[in-house]
């Protein structure tokens, strides 16, 4: 499959994942608590579109709930349509991570995990329209076929890079919740509110 087709199928699969019975009030409430969001009554308070996208990603892929994640529930129990179940088996999910962006080549951007040093070639039409070289991006990588792509959630940091790296390292040690990926999601939510660059999310 080509990238644009994969991206569209992923969007359709996400819609099916969210329709599972597991995605109930208790599950969402647990997600709000695990990510560290605030609520007013039954309304979740987001400070930006990026936070909202990050929350949908969190609900989909993180195992913060004793019943596991929505993604794993769908994959393990075959709760979706036959076509969606086949597509789920193609998806490799990575934990959240902070990357330094490198040069771009067409619709690809080279990114390096700041902790592991692993290099990836991220395929993203929207991000490749900007010059992000030297900046930090916080994403969850997915791999489908030969393509590395984001799960749909992105924080971008274009200033105060040394400060962000220092604070991320400190906060990761003092904010631990359940596992490293969940902790990093909480930490980067806080740092995005202070240092993040506004991100506009568009469908492919």
Short mmCIF file of C-alpha atoms in Angstrom, two decimals:
data_model
loop_
_atom_site.label_atom_id
_atom_site.label_comp_id
_atom_site.label_asym_id
_atom_site.label_seq_id
_atom_site.Cartn_x
_atom_site.Cartn_y
_atom_site.Cartn_z
CA UNK A 1 0.00 0.00 0.00
CA UNK A 2 1.04 3.60 -0.60
CA UNK A 3 1.41 6.01 2.33
CA UNK A 4 -1.78 7.99 1.66
CA UNK A 5 -3.86 4.79 1.51
CA UNK A 6 -2.28 3.53 4.74
CA UNK A 7 -3.00 6.82 6.47
CA UNK A 8 -6.65 6.68 5.44
CA UNK A 9 -7.01 3.08 6.56
CA UNK A 10 -5.41 3.97 9.88
CA UNK A 11 -7.95 6.75 10.39
CA UNK A 12 -10.80 4.29 9.69
CA UNK A 13 -9.32 1.73 12.09
CA UNK A 14 -8.97 4.35 14.82
CA UNK A 15 -12.68 5.09 14.43
CA UNK A 16 -13.52 1.40 14.90
CA UNK A 17 -11.19 1.10 17.88
CA UNK A 18 -12.99 3.95 19.63
CA UNK A 19 -16.38 2.27 19.16
CA UNK A 20 -15.42 -0.72 21.31
CA UNK A 21 -17.49 -1.31 24.45
CA UNK A 22 -14.27 -1.09 26.46
CA UNK A 23 -14.10 2.63 25.65
CA UNK A 24 -16.58 3.57 28.34
CA UNK A 25 -16.80 6.35 30.93
CA UNK A 26 -14.55 4.52 33.39
CA UNK A 27 -11.88 3.89 30.76
CA UNK A 28 -11.82 7.55 29.69
CA UNK A 29 -11.79 8.68 33.33
CA UNK A 30 -8.78 6.44 34.02
CA UNK A 31 -7.06 7.89 30.96
CA UNK A 32 -7.66 11.46 32.12
CA UNK A 33 -6.17 10.62 35.53
CA UNK A 34 -3.18 8.74 34.10
CA UNK A 35 -2.27 11.54 31.69
CA UNK A 36 -2.75 14.24 34.30
CA UNK A 37 -5.51 16.24 32.62
CA UNK A 38 -8.03 18.33 34.52
CA UNK A 39 -11.81 18.18 34.25
CA UNK A 40 -14.73 20.44 35.04
CA UNK A 41 -17.74 18.28 35.70
CA UNK A 42 -17.75 15.75 32.86
CA UNK A 43 -15.78 18.06 30.55
CA UNK A 44 -12.09 17.42 29.89
CA UNK A 45 -10.05 20.62 29.80
CA UNK A 46 -7.60 20.86 26.88
CA UNK A 47 -5.36 23.87 26.37
CA UNK A 48 -4.68 23.17 22.68
CA UNK A 49 -5.64 20.98 19.73
CA UNK A 50 -2.33 19.14 20.20
CA UNK A 51 -3.37 18.11 23.72
CA UNK A 52 -6.64 16.72 22.43
CA UNK A 53 -4.83 14.69 19.75
CA UNK A 54 -2.35 13.46 22.37
CA UNK A 55 -5.23 12.29 24.56
CA UNK A 56 -6.82 10.27 21.74
CA UNK A 57 -3.43 8.69 21.11
CA UNK A 58 -3.06 7.95 24.83
CA UNK A 59 -6.49 6.31 25.02
CA UNK A 60 -5.73 4.19 21.97
CA UNK A 61 -2.23 2.87 22.66
CA UNK A 62 -1.31 3.14 26.36
CA UNK A 63 -2.08 0.32 28.80
CA UNK A 64 -3.03 2.60 31.72
CA UNK A 65 -6.21 0.61 32.46
CA UNK A 66 -6.27 -2.90 34.02
CA UNK A 67 -8.15 -4.04 30.90
CA UNK A 68 -5.14 -3.02 28.76
CA UNK A 69 -5.19 -0.53 25.87
CA UNK A 70 -7.93 -0.11 23.28
CA UNK A 71 -5.47 -1.11 20.57
CA UNK A 72 -4.37 -4.31 22.31
CA UNK A 73 -7.96 -5.22 23.18
CA UNK A 74 -8.97 -4.90 19.54
CA UNK A 75 -5.93 -6.80 18.30
CA UNK A 76 -6.06 -9.63 20.83
CA UNK A 77 -9.82 -10.15 20.84
CA UNK A 78 -10.55 -9.47 17.15
CA UNK A 79 -13.37 -7.09 18.05
CA UNK A 80 -13.24 -5.05 14.82
CA UNK A 81 -14.33 -5.77 11.27
CA UNK A 82 -12.42 -8.41 9.31
CA UNK A 83 -10.69 -5.77 7.18
CA UNK A 84 -9.66 -3.75 10.24
CA UNK A 85 -8.36 -6.85 12.03
CA UNK A 86 -6.14 -7.66 9.06
CA UNK A 87 -4.80 -4.10 9.04
CA UNK A 88 -4.16 -4.16 12.82
CA UNK A 89 -1.75 -7.05 12.37
CA UNK A 90 0.33 -4.86 10.05
CA UNK A 91 0.87 -2.13 12.66
CA UNK A 92 3.97 -2.10 14.85
CA UNK A 93 3.50 0.33 17.77
CA UNK A 94 6.41 2.10 19.48
CA UNK A 95 6.33 3.79 22.87
CA UNK A 96 6.29 7.56 23.02
CA UNK A 97 9.68 9.22 22.51
CA UNK A 98 11.41 12.53 21.97
CA UNK A 99 13.33 12.93 18.72
CA UNK A 100 15.68 15.44 17.14
CA UNK A 101 14.63 16.19 13.58
CA UNK A 102 17.23 16.00 10.83
CA UNK A 103 17.18 16.76 7.11
CA UNK A 104 14.09 16.12 5.02
CA UNK A 105 13.90 14.37 1.68
CA UNK A 106 10.59 14.78 -0.11
CA UNK A 107 7.90 13.56 2.30
CA UNK A 108 10.44 11.99 4.67
CA UNK A 109 12.23 13.48 7.68
CA UNK A 110 15.15 11.78 9.40
CA UNK A 111 14.61 11.69 13.17
CA UNK A 112 16.88 10.45 15.96
CA UNK A 113 15.65 9.17 19.32
CA UNK A 114 17.41 11.34 21.91
CA UNK A 115 17.73 8.45 24.38
CA UNK A 116 18.53 5.42 22.25
CA UNK A 117 20.23 7.17 19.33
CA UNK A 118 18.13 5.12 16.88
CA UNK A 119 17.62 6.78 13.50
CA UNK A 120 14.33 6.57 11.58
CA UNK A 121 13.00 8.01 8.35
CA UNK A 122 9.60 9.44 9.25
CA UNK A 123 7.09 9.66 6.41
CA UNK A 124 4.78 12.58 7.06
CA UNK A 125 3.39 14.93 4.41
CA UNK A 126 2.41 17.66 6.88
CA UNK A 127 5.63 17.73 8.92
CA UNK A 128 7.80 17.58 5.81
CA UNK A 129 6.28 20.87 4.65
CA UNK A 130 8.18 22.64 7.45
CA UNK A 131 11.90 22.95 8.09
CA UNK A 132 12.24 21.18 11.45
CA UNK A 133 15.94 20.32 11.31
CA UNK A 134 17.50 20.68 14.75
CA UNK A 135 14.14 20.94 16.52
CA UNK A 136 12.56 18.46 18.94
CA UNK A 137 9.43 16.47 18.15
CA UNK A 138 7.52 14.26 20.56
CA UNK A 139 5.58 11.48 18.86
CA UNK A 140 4.63 7.83 18.96
CA UNK A 141 6.04 6.00 15.97
CA UNK A 142 3.98 3.46 14.07
CA UNK A 143 5.34 1.23 11.34
CA UNK A 144 3.06 -0.13 8.63
CA UNK A 145 4.70 -2.02 5.77
CA UNK A 146 7.90 -0.04 5.01
CA UNK A 147 6.59 3.28 6.35
CA UNK A 148 7.40 4.87 9.69
CA UNK A 149 4.70 7.41 10.59
CA UNK A 150 3.22 9.18 13.59
CA UNK A 151 0.15 7.88 15.39
CA UNK A 152 -1.41 11.30 14.78
CA UNK A 153 -0.19 13.14 17.88
CA UNK A 154 2.72 15.59 17.71
CA UNK A 155 4.38 18.13 19.99
CA UNK A 156 7.02 20.34 18.37
CA UNK A 157 9.67 22.38 20.20
CA UNK A 158 11.57 25.01 18.22
CA UNK A 159 13.13 27.01 21.08
CA UNK A 160 14.75 26.41 24.49
CA UNK A 161 16.00 22.98 23.35
CA UNK A 162 18.70 22.56 26.09
CA UNK A 163 16.20 23.58 28.79
CA UNK A 164 13.57 21.14 27.53
CA UNK A 165 16.05 18.25 27.44
CA UNK A 166 17.22 19.06 30.97
CA UNK A 167 13.70 19.38 32.40
CA UNK A 168 12.52 16.23 30.59
CA UNK A 169 15.33 14.27 32.21
CA UNK A 170 14.52 15.61 35.69
CA UNK A 171 10.75 15.22 35.40
CA UNK A 172 11.04 11.65 34.12
CA UNK A 173 12.61 10.75 37.46
CA UNK A 174 10.11 12.58 39.64
CA UNK A 175 6.82 11.97 37.80
CA UNK A 176 6.91 8.18 37.30
CA UNK A 177 3.49 6.67 36.55
CA UNK A 178 3.02 2.97 35.64
CA UNK A 179 5.69 2.81 32.92
CA UNK A 180 8.18 4.91 30.95
CA UNK A 181 5.89 5.67 28.01
CA UNK A 182 3.01 6.86 30.19
CA UNK A 183 5.38 8.91 32.32
CA UNK A 184 6.88 10.57 29.25
CA UNK A 185 3.38 11.42 27.99
CA UNK A 186 2.64 13.22 31.28
CA UNK A 187 5.99 15.01 31.27
CA UNK A 188 5.75 16.17 27.66
CA UNK A 189 2.20 17.43 28.18
CA UNK A 190 3.56 19.75 30.88
CA UNK A 191 6.54 20.87 28.79
CA UNK A 192 4.40 21.43 25.70
CA UNK A 193 2.23 23.86 27.66
CA UNK A 194 5.33 25.91 28.50
CA UNK A 195 7.60 25.53 25.47
CA UNK A 196 5.57 23.92 22.69
CA UNK A 197 5.02 25.38 19.23
CA UNK A 198 1.47 25.53 17.90
CA UNK A 199 0.77 22.56 15.61
CA UNK A 200 -1.98 22.49 12.99
CA UNK A 201 -3.33 18.97 12.33
CA UNK A 202 -4.65 18.28 8.85
CA UNK A 203 -5.94 15.11 7.20
CA UNK A 204 -3.87 13.72 4.35
#
